[in-house]
PDB file of C-alpha atoms in Angstrom:
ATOM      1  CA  UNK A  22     155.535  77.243  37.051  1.00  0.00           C
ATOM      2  CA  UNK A  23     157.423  77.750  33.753  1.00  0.00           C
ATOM      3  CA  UNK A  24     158.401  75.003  31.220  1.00  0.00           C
ATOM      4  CA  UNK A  25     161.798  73.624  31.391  1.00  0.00           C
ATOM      5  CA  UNK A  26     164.682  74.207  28.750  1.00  0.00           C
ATOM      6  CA  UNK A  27     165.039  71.377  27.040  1.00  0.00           C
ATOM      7  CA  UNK A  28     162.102  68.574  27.022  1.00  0.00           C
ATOM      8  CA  UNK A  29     161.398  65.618  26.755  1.00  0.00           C
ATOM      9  CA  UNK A  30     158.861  63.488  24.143  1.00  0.00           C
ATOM     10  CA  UNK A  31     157.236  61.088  26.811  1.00  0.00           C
ATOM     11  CA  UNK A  32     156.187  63.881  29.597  1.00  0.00           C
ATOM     12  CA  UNK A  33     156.288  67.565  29.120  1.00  0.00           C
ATOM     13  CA  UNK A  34     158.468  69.218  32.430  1.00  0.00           C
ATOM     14  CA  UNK A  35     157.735  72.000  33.995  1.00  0.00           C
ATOM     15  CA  UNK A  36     159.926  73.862  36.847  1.00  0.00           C
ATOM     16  CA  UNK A  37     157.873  74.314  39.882  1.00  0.00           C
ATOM     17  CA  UNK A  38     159.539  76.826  42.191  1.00  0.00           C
ATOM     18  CA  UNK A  39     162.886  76.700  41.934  1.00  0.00           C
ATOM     19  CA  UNK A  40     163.388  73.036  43.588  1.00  0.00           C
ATOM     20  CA  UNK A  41     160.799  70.685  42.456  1.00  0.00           C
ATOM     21  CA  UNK A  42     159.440  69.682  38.794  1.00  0.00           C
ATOM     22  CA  UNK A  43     155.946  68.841  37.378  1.00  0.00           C
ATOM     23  CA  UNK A  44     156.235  65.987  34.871  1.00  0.00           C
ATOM     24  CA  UNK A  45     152.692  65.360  32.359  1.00  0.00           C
ATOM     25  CA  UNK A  46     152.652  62.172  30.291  1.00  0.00           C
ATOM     26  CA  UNK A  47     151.925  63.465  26.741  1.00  0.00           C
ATOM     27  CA  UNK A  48     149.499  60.295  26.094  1.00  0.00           C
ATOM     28  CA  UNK A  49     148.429  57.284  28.162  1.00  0.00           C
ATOM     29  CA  UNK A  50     151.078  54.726  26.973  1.00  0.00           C
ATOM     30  CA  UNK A  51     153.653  57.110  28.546  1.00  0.00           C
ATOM     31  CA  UNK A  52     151.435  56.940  32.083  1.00  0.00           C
ATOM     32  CA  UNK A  53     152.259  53.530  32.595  1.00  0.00           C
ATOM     33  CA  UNK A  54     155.488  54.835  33.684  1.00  0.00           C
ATOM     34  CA  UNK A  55     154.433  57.415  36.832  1.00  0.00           C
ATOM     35  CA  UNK A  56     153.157  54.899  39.777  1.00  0.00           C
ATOM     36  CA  UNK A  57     156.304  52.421  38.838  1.00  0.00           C
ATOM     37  CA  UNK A  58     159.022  55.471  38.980  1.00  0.00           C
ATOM     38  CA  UNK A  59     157.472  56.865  42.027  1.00  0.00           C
ATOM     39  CA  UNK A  60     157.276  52.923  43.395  1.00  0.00           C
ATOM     40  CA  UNK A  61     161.126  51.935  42.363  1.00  0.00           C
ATOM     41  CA  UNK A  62     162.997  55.241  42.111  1.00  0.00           C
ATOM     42  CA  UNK A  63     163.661  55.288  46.118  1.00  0.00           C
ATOM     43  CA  UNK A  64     164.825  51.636  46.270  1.00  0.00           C
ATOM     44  CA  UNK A  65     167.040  52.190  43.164  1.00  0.00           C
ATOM     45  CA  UNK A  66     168.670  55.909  44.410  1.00  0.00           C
ATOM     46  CA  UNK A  67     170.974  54.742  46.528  1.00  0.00           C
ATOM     47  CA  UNK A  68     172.398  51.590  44.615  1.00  0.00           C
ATOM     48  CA  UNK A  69     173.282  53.756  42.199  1.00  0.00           C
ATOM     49  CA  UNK A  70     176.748  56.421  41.391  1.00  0.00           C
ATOM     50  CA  UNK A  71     175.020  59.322  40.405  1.00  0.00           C
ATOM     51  CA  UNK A  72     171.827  61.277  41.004  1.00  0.00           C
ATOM     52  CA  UNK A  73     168.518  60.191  39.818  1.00  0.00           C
ATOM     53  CA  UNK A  74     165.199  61.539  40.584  1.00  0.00           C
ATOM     54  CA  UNK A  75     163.462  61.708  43.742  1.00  0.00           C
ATOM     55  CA  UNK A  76     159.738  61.705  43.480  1.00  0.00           C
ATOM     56  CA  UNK A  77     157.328  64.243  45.648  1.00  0.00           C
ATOM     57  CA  UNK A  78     154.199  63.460  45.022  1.00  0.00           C
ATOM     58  CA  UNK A  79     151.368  61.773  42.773  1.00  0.00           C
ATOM     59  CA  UNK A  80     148.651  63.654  41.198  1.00  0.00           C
ATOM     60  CA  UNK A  81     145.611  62.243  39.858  1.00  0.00           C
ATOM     61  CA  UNK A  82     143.430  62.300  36.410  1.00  0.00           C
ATOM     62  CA  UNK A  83     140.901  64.862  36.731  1.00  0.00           C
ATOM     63  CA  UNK A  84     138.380  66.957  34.325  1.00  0.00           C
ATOM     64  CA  UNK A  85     141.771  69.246  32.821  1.00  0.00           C
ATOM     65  CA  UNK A  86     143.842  66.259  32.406  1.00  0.00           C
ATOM     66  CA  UNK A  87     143.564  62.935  32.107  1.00  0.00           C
ATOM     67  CA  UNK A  88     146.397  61.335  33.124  1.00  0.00           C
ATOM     68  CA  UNK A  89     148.430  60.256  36.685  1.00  0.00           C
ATOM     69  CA  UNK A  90     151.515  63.143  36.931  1.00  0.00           C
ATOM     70  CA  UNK A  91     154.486  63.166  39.095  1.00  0.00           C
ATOM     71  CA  UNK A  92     156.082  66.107  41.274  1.00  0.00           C
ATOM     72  CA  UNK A  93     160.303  65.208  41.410  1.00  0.00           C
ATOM     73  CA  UNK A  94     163.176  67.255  42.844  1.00  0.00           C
ATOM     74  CA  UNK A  95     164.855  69.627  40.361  1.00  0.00           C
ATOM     75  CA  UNK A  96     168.300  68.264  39.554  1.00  0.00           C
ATOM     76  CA  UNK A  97     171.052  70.604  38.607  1.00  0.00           C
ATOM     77  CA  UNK A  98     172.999  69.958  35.436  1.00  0.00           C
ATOM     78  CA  UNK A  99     173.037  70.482  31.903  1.00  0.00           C
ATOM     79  CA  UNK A 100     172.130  67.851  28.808  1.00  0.00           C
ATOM     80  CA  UNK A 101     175.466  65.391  28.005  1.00  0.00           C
ATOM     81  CA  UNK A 102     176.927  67.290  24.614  1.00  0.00           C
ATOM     82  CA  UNK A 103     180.481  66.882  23.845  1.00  0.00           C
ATOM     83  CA  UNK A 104     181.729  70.025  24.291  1.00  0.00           C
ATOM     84  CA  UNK A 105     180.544  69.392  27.733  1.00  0.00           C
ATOM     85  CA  UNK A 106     182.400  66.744  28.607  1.00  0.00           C
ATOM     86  CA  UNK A 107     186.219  66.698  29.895  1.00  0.00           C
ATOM     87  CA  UNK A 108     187.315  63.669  28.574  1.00  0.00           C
ATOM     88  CA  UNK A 109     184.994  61.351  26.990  1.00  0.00           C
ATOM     89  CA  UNK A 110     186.370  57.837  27.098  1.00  0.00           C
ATOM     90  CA  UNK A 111     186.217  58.588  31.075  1.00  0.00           C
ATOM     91  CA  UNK A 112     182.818  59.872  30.983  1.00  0.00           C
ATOM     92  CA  UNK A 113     181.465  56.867  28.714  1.00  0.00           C
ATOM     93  CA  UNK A 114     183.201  54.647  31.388  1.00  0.00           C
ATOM     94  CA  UNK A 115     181.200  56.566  34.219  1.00  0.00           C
ATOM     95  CA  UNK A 116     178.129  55.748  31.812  1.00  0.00           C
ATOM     96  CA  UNK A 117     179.332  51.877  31.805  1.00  0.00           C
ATOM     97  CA  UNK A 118     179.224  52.142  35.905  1.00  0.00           C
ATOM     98  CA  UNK A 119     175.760  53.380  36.052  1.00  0.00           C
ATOM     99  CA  UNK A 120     174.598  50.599  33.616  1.00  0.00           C
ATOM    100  CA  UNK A 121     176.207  47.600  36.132  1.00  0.00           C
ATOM    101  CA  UNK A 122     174.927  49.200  38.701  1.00  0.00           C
ATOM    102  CA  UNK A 123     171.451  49.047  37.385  1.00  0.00           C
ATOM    103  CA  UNK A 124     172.003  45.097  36.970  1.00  0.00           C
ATOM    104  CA  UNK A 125     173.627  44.905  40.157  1.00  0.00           C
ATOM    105  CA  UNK A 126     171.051  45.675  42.179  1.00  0.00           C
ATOM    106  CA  UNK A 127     167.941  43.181  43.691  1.00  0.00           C
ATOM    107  CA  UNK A 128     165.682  42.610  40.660  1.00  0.00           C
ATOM    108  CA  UNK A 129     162.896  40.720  43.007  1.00  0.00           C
ATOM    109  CA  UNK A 130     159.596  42.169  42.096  1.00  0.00           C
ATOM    110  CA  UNK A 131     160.383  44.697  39.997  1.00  0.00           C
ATOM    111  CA  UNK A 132     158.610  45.212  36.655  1.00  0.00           C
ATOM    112  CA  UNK A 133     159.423  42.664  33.393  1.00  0.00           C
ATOM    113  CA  UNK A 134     159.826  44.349  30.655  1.00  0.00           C
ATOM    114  CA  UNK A 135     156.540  44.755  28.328  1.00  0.00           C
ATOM    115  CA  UNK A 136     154.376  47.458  27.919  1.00  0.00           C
ATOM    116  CA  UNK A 137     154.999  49.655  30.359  1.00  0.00           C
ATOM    117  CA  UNK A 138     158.778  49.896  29.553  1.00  0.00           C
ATOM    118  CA  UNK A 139     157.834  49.874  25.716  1.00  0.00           C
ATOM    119  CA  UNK A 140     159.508  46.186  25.425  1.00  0.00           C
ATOM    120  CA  UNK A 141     162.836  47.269  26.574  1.00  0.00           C
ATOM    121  CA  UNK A 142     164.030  44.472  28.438  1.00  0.00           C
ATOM    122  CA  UNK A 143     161.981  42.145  26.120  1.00  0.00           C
ATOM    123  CA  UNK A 144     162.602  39.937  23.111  1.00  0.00           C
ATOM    124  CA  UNK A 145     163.402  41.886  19.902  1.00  0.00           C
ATOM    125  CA  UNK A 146     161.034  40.275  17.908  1.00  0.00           C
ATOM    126  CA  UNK A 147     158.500  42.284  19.515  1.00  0.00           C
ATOM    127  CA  UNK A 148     159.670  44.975  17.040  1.00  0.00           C
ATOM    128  CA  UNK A 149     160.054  42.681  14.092  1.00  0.00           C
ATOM    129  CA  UNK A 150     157.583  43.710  11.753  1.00  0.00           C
ATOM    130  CA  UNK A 151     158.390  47.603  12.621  1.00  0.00           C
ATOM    131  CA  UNK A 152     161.576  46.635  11.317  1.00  0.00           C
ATOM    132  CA  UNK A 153     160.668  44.728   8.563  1.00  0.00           C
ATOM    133  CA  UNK A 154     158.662  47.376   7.507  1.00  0.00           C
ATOM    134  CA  UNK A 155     160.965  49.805   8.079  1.00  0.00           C
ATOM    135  CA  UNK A 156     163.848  48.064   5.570  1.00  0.00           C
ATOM    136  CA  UNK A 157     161.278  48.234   3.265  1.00  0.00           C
ATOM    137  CA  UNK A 158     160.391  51.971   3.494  1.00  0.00           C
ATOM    138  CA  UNK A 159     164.083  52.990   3.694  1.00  0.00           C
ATOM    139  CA  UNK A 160     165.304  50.744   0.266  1.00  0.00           C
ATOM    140  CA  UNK A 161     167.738  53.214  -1.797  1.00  0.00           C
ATOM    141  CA  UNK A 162     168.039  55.651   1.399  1.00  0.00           C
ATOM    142  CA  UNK A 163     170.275  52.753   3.793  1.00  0.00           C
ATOM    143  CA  UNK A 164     172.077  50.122   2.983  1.00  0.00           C
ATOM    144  CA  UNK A 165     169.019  48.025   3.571  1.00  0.00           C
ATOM    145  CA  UNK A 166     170.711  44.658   2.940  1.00  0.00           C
ATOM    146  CA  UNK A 167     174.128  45.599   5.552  1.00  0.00           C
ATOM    147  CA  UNK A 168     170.874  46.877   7.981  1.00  0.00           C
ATOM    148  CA  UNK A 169     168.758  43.551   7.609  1.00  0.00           C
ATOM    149  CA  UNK A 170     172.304  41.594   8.457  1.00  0.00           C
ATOM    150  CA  UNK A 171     172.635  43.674  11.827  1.00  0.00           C
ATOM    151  CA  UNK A 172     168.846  42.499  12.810  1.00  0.00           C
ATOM    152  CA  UNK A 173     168.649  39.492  11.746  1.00  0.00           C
ATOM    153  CA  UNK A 174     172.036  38.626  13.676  1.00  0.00           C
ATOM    154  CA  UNK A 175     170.245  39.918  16.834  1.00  0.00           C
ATOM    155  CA  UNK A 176     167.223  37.880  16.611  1.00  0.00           C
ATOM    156  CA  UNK A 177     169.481  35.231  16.059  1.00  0.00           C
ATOM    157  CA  UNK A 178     170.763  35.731  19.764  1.00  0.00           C
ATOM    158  CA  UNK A 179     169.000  35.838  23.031  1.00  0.00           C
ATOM    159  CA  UNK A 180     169.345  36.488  26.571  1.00  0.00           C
ATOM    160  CA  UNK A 181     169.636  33.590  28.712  1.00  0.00           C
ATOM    161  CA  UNK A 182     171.075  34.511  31.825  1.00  0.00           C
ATOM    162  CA  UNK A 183     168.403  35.861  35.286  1.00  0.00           C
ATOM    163  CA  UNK A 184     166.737  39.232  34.636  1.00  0.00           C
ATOM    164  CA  UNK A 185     168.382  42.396  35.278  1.00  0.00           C
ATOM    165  CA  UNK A 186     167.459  45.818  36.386  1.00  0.00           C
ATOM    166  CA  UNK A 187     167.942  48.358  33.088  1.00  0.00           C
ATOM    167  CA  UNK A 188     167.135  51.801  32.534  1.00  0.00           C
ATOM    168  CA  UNK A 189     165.683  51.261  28.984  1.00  0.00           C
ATOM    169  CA  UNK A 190     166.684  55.002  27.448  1.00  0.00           C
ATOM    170  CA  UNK A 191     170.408  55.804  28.335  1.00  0.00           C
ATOM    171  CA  UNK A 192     170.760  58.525  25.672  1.00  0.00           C
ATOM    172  CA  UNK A 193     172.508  61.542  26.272  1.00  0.00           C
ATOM    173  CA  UNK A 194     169.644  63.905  26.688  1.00  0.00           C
ATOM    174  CA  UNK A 195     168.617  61.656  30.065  1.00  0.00           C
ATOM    175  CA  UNK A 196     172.582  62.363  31.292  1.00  0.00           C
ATOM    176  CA  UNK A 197     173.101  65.041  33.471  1.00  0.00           C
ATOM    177  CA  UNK A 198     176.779  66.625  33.486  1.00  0.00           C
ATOM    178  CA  UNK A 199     178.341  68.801  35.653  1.00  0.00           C
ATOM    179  CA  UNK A 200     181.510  70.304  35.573  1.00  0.00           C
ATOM    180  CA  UNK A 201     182.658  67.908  32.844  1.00  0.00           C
ATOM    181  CA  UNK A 202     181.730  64.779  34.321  1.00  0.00           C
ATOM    182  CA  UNK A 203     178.155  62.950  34.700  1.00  0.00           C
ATOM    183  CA  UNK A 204     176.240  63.852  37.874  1.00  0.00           C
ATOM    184  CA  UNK A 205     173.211  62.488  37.096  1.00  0.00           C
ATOM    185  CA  UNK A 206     170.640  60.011  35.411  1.00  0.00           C
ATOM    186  CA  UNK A 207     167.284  61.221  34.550  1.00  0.00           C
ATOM    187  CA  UNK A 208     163.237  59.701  33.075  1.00  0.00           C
ATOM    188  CA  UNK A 209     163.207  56.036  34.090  1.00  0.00           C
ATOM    189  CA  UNK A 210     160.267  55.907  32.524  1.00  0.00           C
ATOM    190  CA  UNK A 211     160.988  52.702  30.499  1.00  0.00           C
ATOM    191  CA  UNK A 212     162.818  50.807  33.595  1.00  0.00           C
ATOM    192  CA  UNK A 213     162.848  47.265  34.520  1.00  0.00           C
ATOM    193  CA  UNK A 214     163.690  44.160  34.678  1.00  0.00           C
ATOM    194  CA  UNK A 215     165.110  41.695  31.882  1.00  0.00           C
ATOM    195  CA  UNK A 216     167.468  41.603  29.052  1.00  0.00           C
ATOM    196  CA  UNK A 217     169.604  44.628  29.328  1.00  0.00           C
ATOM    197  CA  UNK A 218     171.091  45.246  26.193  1.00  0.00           C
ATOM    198  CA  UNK A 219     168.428  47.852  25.313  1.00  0.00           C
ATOM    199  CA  UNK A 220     171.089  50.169  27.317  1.00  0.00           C
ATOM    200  CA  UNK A 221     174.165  49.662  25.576  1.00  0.00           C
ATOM    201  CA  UNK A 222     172.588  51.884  22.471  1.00  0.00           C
ATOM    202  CA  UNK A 223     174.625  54.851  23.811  1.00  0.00           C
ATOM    203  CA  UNK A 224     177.464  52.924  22.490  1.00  0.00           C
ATOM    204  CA  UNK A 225     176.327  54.571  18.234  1.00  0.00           C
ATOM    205  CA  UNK A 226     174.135  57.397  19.401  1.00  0.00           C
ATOM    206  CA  UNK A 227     176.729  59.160  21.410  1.00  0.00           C
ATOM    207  CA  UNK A 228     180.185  57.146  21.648  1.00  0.00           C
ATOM    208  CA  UNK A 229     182.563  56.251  18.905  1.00  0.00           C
ATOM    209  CA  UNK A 230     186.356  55.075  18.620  1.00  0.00           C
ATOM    210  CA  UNK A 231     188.220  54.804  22.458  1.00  0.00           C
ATOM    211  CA  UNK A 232     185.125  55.859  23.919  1.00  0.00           C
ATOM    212  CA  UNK A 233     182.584  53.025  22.558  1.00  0.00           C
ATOM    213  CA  UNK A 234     186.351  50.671  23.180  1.00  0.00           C
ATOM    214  CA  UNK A 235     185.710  52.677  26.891  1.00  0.00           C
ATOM    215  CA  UNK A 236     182.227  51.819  27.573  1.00  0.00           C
ATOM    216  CA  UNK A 237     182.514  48.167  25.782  1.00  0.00           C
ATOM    217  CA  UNK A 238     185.244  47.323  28.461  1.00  0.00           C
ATOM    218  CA  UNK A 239     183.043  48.863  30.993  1.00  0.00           C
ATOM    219  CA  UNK A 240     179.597  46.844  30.707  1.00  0.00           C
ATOM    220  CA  UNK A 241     181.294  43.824  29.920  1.00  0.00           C
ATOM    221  CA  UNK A 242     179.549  42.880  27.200  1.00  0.00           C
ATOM    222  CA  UNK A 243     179.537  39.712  25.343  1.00  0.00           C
ATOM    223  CA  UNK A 244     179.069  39.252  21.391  1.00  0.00           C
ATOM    224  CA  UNK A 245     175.204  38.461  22.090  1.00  0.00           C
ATOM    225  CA  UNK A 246     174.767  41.380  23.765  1.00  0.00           C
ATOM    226  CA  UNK A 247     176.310  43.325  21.654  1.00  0.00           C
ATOM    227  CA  UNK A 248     174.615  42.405  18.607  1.00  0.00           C
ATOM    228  CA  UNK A 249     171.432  42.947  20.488  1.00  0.00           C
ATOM    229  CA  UNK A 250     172.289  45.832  21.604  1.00  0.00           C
ATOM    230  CA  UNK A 251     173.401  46.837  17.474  1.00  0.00           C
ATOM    231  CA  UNK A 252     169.604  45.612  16.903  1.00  0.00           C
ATOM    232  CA  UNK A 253     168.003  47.599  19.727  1.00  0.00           C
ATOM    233  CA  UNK A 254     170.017  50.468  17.721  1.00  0.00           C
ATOM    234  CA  UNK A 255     169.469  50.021  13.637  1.00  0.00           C
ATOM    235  CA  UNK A 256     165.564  49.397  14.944  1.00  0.00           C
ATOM    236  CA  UNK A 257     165.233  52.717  16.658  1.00  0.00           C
ATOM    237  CA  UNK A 258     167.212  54.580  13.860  1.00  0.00           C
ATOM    238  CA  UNK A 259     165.768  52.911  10.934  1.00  0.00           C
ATOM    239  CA  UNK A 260     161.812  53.273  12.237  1.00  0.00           C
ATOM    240  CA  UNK A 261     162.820  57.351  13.097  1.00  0.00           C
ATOM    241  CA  UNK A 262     164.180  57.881   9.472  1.00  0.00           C
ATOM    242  CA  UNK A 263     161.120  56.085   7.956  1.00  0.00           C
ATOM    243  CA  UNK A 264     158.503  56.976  10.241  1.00  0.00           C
ATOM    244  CA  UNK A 265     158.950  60.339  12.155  1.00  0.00           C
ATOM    245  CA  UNK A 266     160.274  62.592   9.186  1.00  0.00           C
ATOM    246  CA  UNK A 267     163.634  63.194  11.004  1.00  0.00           C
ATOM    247  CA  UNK A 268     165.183  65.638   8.958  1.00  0.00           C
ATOM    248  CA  UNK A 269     168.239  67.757   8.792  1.00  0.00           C
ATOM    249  CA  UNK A 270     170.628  67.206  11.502  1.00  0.00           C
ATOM    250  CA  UNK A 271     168.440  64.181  13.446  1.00  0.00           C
ATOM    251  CA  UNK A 272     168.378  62.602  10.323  1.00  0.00           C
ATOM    252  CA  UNK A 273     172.079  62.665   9.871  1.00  0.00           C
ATOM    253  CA  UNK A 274     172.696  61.281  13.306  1.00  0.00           C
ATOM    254  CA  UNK A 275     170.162  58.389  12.400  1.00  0.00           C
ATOM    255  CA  UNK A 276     172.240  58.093   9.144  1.00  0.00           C
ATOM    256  CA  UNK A 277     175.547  57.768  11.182  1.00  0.00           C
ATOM    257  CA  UNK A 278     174.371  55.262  13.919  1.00  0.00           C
ATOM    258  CA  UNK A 279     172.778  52.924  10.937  1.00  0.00           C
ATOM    259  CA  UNK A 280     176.393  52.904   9.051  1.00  0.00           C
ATOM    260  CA  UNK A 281     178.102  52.476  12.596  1.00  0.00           C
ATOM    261  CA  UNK A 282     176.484  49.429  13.261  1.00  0.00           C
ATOM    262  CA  UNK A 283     176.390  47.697   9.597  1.00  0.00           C
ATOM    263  CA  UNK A 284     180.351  48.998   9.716  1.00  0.00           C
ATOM    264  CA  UNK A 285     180.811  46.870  13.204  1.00  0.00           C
ATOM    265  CA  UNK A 286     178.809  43.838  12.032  1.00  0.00           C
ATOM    266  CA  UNK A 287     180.717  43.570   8.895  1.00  0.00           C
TER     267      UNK A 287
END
């Protein structure tokens, strides 16, 4: 066993061999998440374009550590960067196709979002005093008032159509690339079923110009959506800058998804 490369915040990954990983929830919130991937994983695989996990085994809590862990198959590919990617308004519209597939497929009996998918998939005003909170912790570092437009406009909307299978954390360090192109979609740890506009995030984190225009056309997203999705996004940025300490270079990219989506909603 040796720890992987790059890891994640949720579990901590370890190689095992060379063709299987070890995944450890770092605290019990995140265990919520290893019974329903190794439940739904299997009857999501092959709906879906790319690769995704394929889980092993289940271990159990014991006296060393007190959590449920998962054994998956080691997938091949290196973290979505930029200078990894061929052409980037293709790849975001490879990104779109993953995301409709997710919502095309049999919700019946899968998971509503809530706890175990950290309210992805949920109402926004789960997270409205973390934002609230947050607008007032940030005042003189953000535009706080252009920021308070962006979520208020998203509470304003909601989803009113049947749930929908999402993934819940399409960033780009849970998309796989290989040569150029995305091969695969990784920790569906905050999967279900509802509102899906918790996955169109990507659209500030990682996309901008033709390739947001790419993955916009893609998803087929209305103006709700889209401001919940801008919500889903000034939340998450806002409460890292505020909260977490980002500094340095995280704290720029919060900085640049906050002015992308007050520059949008303007």
């Amino acid at each position: 066993m040796r720890p992987v490369e790059i890891d994640g915040w949720d579990n901590r990954t370890y190689r095992l061999g060379e063709s299987m990983t070890v995944r450890l929830p770092t605290a019990a919130s995140y265990a919520l998440a290893v019974e329903k991937e190794h439940r739904w994983l299997p009857v999501l695989a092959p709906q879906l374009p790319v690769e995704v996990p394929v889980p092993l085994g289940l271990g159990a809590p014991g006296d060393e550590y007190p959590h449920p862990w998962a054994v998956r198959r080691w997938i091949d590919g290196e973290t979505a960067r930029a200078d990894r990617i061929d052409d980037l308004p293709a790849f975001a519209s490879q990104v779109a196709d993953f995301v409709t597939a997710m919502q095309r497929i049999d919700p019946s009996g899968g998971p509503e979002g809530g706890e175990h998918s950290f309210y992805r998939g949920a109402s926004l005003s789960h997270y409205d005093h973390e934002a609230r909170k947050a607008l007032l912790d940030l005042e003189g570092r953000i535009d706080t008032d252009g920021a308070r437009a962006v979520w208020q406009t998203a509470l304003d909307t909601a989803w009113d159509g049947p749930p929908v299978w999402f993934h819940g954390d399409v960033a780009h360090g849970n998309l796989l690339v290989r040569d150029g192109k995305l091969s695969a979609v990784i920790d569906f740890g905050t999967s279900g079923v509802g509102d899906p506009s918790c996955d169109l995030v990507i659209a500030w984190t990682m996309f901008e110009g033709a390739s947001r225009e790419a993955f916009r056309r893609g998803v087929g997203a209305d103006d709700a959506a889209w401001a919940r999705a801008r919500g889903w996004a000034v939340w998450k940025a806002m409460i890292c800058l505020a909260w977490f300490g980002a500094e340095g270079e995280e704290a720029a990219g919060h900085h640049r998804v906050i002015e992308a989506v007050i520059a949008e909603h303007a």
